PDB file of C-alpha atoms in Angstrom:
ATOM      1  CA  GLN A 284     113.644 127.609  79.537  1.00  0.00           C
ATOM      2  CA  LEU A 285     110.370 125.761  79.163  1.00  0.00           C
ATOM      3  CA  VAL A 286     108.489 126.955  75.128  1.00  0.00           C
ATOM      4  CA  GLU A 287     104.998 125.698  75.046  1.00  0.00           C
ATOM      5  CA  SER A 288     103.268 124.312  71.605  1.00  0.00           C
ATOM      6  CA  GLY A 289     100.959 122.779  70.001  1.00  0.00           C
ATOM      7  CA  GLY A 290      97.526 125.111  70.691  1.00  0.00           C
ATOM      8  CA  GLY A 291      95.065 126.184  68.434  1.00  0.00           C
ATOM      9  CA  SER A 292      91.349 126.607  67.786  1.00  0.00           C
ATOM     10  CA  VAL A 293      89.023 123.300  68.025  1.00  0.00           C
ATOM     11  CA  GLN A 294      85.235 122.146  67.495  1.00  0.00           C
ATOM     12  CA  THR A 295      83.891 120.300  71.203  1.00  0.00           C
ATOM     13  CA  GLY A 296      84.724 116.776  71.099  1.00  0.00           C
ATOM     14  CA  GLY A 297      88.270 117.744  69.075  1.00  0.00           C
ATOM     15  CA  SER A 298      91.510 117.084  70.249  1.00  0.00           C
ATOM     16  CA  LEU A 299      95.082 118.740  70.263  1.00  0.00           C
ATOM     17  CA  ARG A 300      98.453 117.360  72.072  1.00  0.00           C
ATOM     18  CA  LEU A 301     100.898 120.141  73.594  1.00  0.00           C
ATOM     19  CA  SER A 302     104.433 120.017  73.445  1.00  0.00           C
ATOM     20  CA  CYS A 303     106.217 122.282  76.258  1.00  0.00           C
ATOM     21  CA  ALA A 304     110.024 121.497  75.427  1.00  0.00           C
ATOM     22  CA  ALA A 305     113.268 121.926  78.599  1.00  0.00           C
ATOM     23  CA  SER A 306     116.000 123.122  78.309  1.00  0.00           C
ATOM     24  CA  VAL A 307     117.306 121.273  81.315  1.00  0.00           C
ATOM     25  CA  PHE A 308     115.310 118.516  83.055  1.00  0.00           C
ATOM     26  CA  PRO A 309     116.598 118.030  86.856  1.00  0.00           C
ATOM     27  CA  SER A 310     116.727 114.545  88.900  1.00  0.00           C
ATOM     28  CA  SER A 311     113.910 115.010  90.931  1.00  0.00           C
ATOM     29  CA  TYR A 312     111.053 117.831  89.364  1.00  0.00           C
ATOM     30  CA  CYS A 313     107.829 117.735  89.093  1.00  0.00           C
ATOM     31  CA  MET A 314     106.248 118.963  85.632  1.00  0.00           C
ATOM     32  CA  GLY A 315     102.527 120.201  85.314  1.00  0.00           C
ATOM     33  CA  TRP A 316     100.428 121.939  83.029  1.00  0.00           C
ATOM     34  CA  PHE A 317      97.997 124.883  84.271  1.00  0.00           C
ATOM     35  CA  ARG A 318      95.346 127.276  82.205  1.00  0.00           C
ATOM     36  CA  GLN A 319      93.957 129.917  82.842  1.00  0.00           C
ATOM     37  CA  ALA A 320      90.943 132.014  81.429  1.00  0.00           C
ATOM     38  CA  PRO A 321      90.029 134.794  81.118  1.00  0.00           C
ATOM     39  CA  GLY A 322      88.238 136.523  84.108  1.00  0.00           C
ATOM     40  CA  LYS A 323      89.329 133.106  86.311  1.00  0.00           C
ATOM     41  CA  GLU A 324      92.291 132.456  88.267  1.00  0.00           C
ATOM     42  CA  ARG A 325      95.535 130.256  86.792  1.00  0.00           C
ATOM     43  CA  GLU A 326      94.768 126.346  87.875  1.00  0.00           C
ATOM     44  CA  ARG A 327      96.339 123.620  87.319  1.00  0.00           C
ATOM     45  CA  VAL A 328      95.596 120.538  84.612  1.00  0.00           C
ATOM     46  CA  ALA A 329      98.090 117.802  85.394  1.00  0.00           C
ATOM     47  CA  THR A 330     100.946 117.014  87.084  1.00  0.00           C
ATOM     48  CA  ILE A 331     104.159 114.283  86.332  1.00  0.00           C
ATOM     49  CA  ALA A 332     106.497 113.681  89.355  1.00  0.00           C
ATOM     50  CA  SER A 333     110.263 112.641  88.052  1.00  0.00           C
ATOM     51  CA  ASP A 334     108.941 108.992  89.729  1.00  0.00           C
ATOM     52  CA  GLY A 335     105.870 108.595  86.868  1.00  0.00           C
ATOM     53  CA  THR A 336     103.111 110.038  89.566  1.00  0.00           C
ATOM     54  CA  THR A 337     100.588 111.461  87.832  1.00  0.00           C
ATOM     55  CA  SER A 338      97.704 113.173  89.380  1.00  0.00           C
ATOM     56  CA  TYR A 339      94.871 115.295  87.443  1.00  0.00           C
ATOM     57  CA  ALA A 340      92.115 117.679  88.238  1.00  0.00           C
ATOM     58  CA  ASP A 341      88.356 115.982  88.767  1.00  0.00           C
ATOM     59  CA  SER A 342      87.203 118.398  85.594  1.00  0.00           C
ATOM     60  CA  ALA A 343      90.487 117.400  83.106  1.00  0.00           C
ATOM     61  CA  LYS A 344      90.147 113.244  84.774  1.00  0.00           C
ATOM     62  CA  GLY A 345      89.490 110.633  81.378  1.00  0.00           C
ATOM     63  CA  ARG A 346      89.864 113.375  78.897  1.00  0.00           C
ATOM     64  CA  PHE A 347      93.424 114.617  79.850  1.00  0.00           C
ATOM     65  CA  THR A 348      96.744 113.231  79.229  1.00  0.00           C
ATOM     66  CA  ILE A 349     100.621 113.996  80.447  1.00  0.00           C
ATOM     67  CA  SER A 350     103.019 112.391  79.392  1.00  0.00           C
ATOM     68  CA  GLN A 351     107.035 113.735  79.262  1.00  0.00           C
ATOM     69  CA  ASP A 352     109.100 111.480  77.500  1.00  0.00           C
ATOM     70  CA  ASN A 353     112.944 111.970  79.171  1.00  0.00           C
ATOM     71  CA  ALA A 354     115.247 111.301  75.913  1.00  0.00           C
ATOM     72  CA  LYS A 355     113.192 115.307  74.644  1.00  0.00           C
ATOM     73  CA  ASP A 356     113.176 116.880  77.557  1.00  0.00           C
ATOM     74  CA  THR A 357     109.645 116.863  76.092  1.00  0.00           C
ATOM     75  CA  LEU A 358     106.281 117.295  78.431  1.00  0.00           C
ATOM     76  CA  TYR A 359     103.370 116.475  76.784  1.00  0.00           C
ATOM     77  CA  LEU A 360      99.314 116.742  77.489  1.00  0.00           C
ATOM     78  CA  ASP A 361      96.883 115.335  74.650  1.00  0.00           C
ATOM     79  CA  ALA A 362      93.566 116.677  75.604  1.00  0.00           C
ATOM     80  CA  ASN A 363      91.002 115.220  73.990  1.00  0.00           C
ATOM     81  CA  ASN A 364      86.945 115.199  73.580  1.00  0.00           C
ATOM     82  CA  LEU A 365      87.003 119.494  73.757  1.00  0.00           C
ATOM     83  CA  LYS A 366      84.779 121.302  75.713  1.00  0.00           C
ATOM     84  CA  PRO A 367      84.355 125.663  75.460  1.00  0.00           C
ATOM     85  CA  GLU A 368      84.951 125.082  79.000  1.00  0.00           C
ATOM     86  CA  ASP A 369      87.955 123.863  78.551  1.00  0.00           C
ATOM     87  CA  THR A 370      88.848 127.003  76.524  1.00  0.00           C
ATOM     88  CA  ALA A 371      92.518 129.319  78.191  1.00  0.00           C
ATOM     89  CA  VAL A 372      95.412 129.849  78.193  1.00  0.00           C
ATOM     90  CA  TYR A 373      97.283 126.663  78.914  1.00  0.00           C
ATOM     91  CA  TYR A 374     100.854 126.930  80.141  1.00  0.00           C
ATOM     92  CA  CYS A 375     103.628 124.716  80.790  1.00  0.00           C
ATOM     93  CA  ALA A 376     105.191 124.815  84.869  1.00  0.00           C
ATOM     94  CA  ALA A 377     107.898 123.185  86.572  1.00  0.00           C
ATOM     95  CA  LYS A 378     108.954 122.820  90.205  1.00  0.00           C
ATOM     96  CA  ILE A 379     112.241 121.412  91.960  1.00  0.00           C
ATOM     97  CA  GLY A 380     111.853 117.844  93.832  1.00  0.00           C
ATOM     98  CA  VAL A 381     109.359 114.971  93.517  1.00  0.00           C
ATOM     99  CA  THR A 382     106.569 116.485  95.517  1.00  0.00           C
ATOM    100  CA  CYS A 383     103.673 118.163  93.415  1.00  0.00           C
ATOM    101  CA  TYR A 384     100.991 120.109  94.311  1.00  0.00           C
ATOM    102  CA  THR A 385      97.962 121.768  93.234  1.00  0.00           C
ATOM    103  CA  SER A 386      99.113 125.206  93.304  1.00  0.00           C
ATOM    104  CA  SER A 387     100.303 127.390  91.056  1.00  0.00           C
ATOM    105  CA  SER A 388     102.740 129.698  93.342  1.00  0.00           C
ATOM    106  CA  MET A 389     105.015 126.252  94.130  1.00  0.00           C
ATOM    107  CA  PHE A 390     106.344 126.095  90.397  1.00  0.00           C
ATOM    108  CA  SER A 391     108.787 127.675  89.302  1.00  0.00           C
ATOM    109  CA  TYR A 392     109.227 128.107  86.288  1.00  0.00           C
ATOM    110  CA  TRP A 393     106.309 128.688  83.691  1.00  0.00           C
ATOM    111  CA  GLY A 394     106.453 129.171  80.410  1.00  0.00           C
ATOM    112  CA  GLN A 395     105.002 131.371  77.965  1.00  0.00           C
ATOM    113  CA  GLY A 396     101.606 129.925  77.358  1.00  0.00           C
ATOM    114  CA  THR A 397      99.531 128.686  74.155  1.00  0.00           C
ATOM    115  CA  GLN A 398      96.006 129.212  74.152  1.00  0.00           C
ATOM    116  CA  ILE A 399      93.683 126.995  72.796  1.00  0.00           C
ATOM    117  CA  SER A 400      90.003 127.558  71.339  1.00  0.00           C
ATOM    118  CA  VAL A 401      86.632 125.349  72.162  1.00  0.00           C
ATOM    119  CA  SER A 402      83.806 126.358  70.072  1.00  0.00           C
ATOM    120  CA  SER A 403      80.619 124.845  70.026  1.00  0.00           C
TER     121      SER A 403
END
């Protein structure tokens, strides 16, 4: 089970930290943050594997940071310098196995989503 928190409304240039609490962390996994804006497909923001390897969408590089606290079974996304185009529902996702993918269809476990709204 994945439970997100931390969304909200900010102005352009603002920051938010999203959290995703996992009920269990398997020994080999990939977890990630995806987002879906109205009328658009769900897209990858960032992923992190159990070996610590991270990957970011071009739109997130330099502004977003994915991290994890294994002791707390929690995944984070630090979103900085937010822009109106970042407005979307953000989802936490997970899959078994260390290989990460950009496609949301490869992830089996999903949270309920949390909204980020950025105003200009």
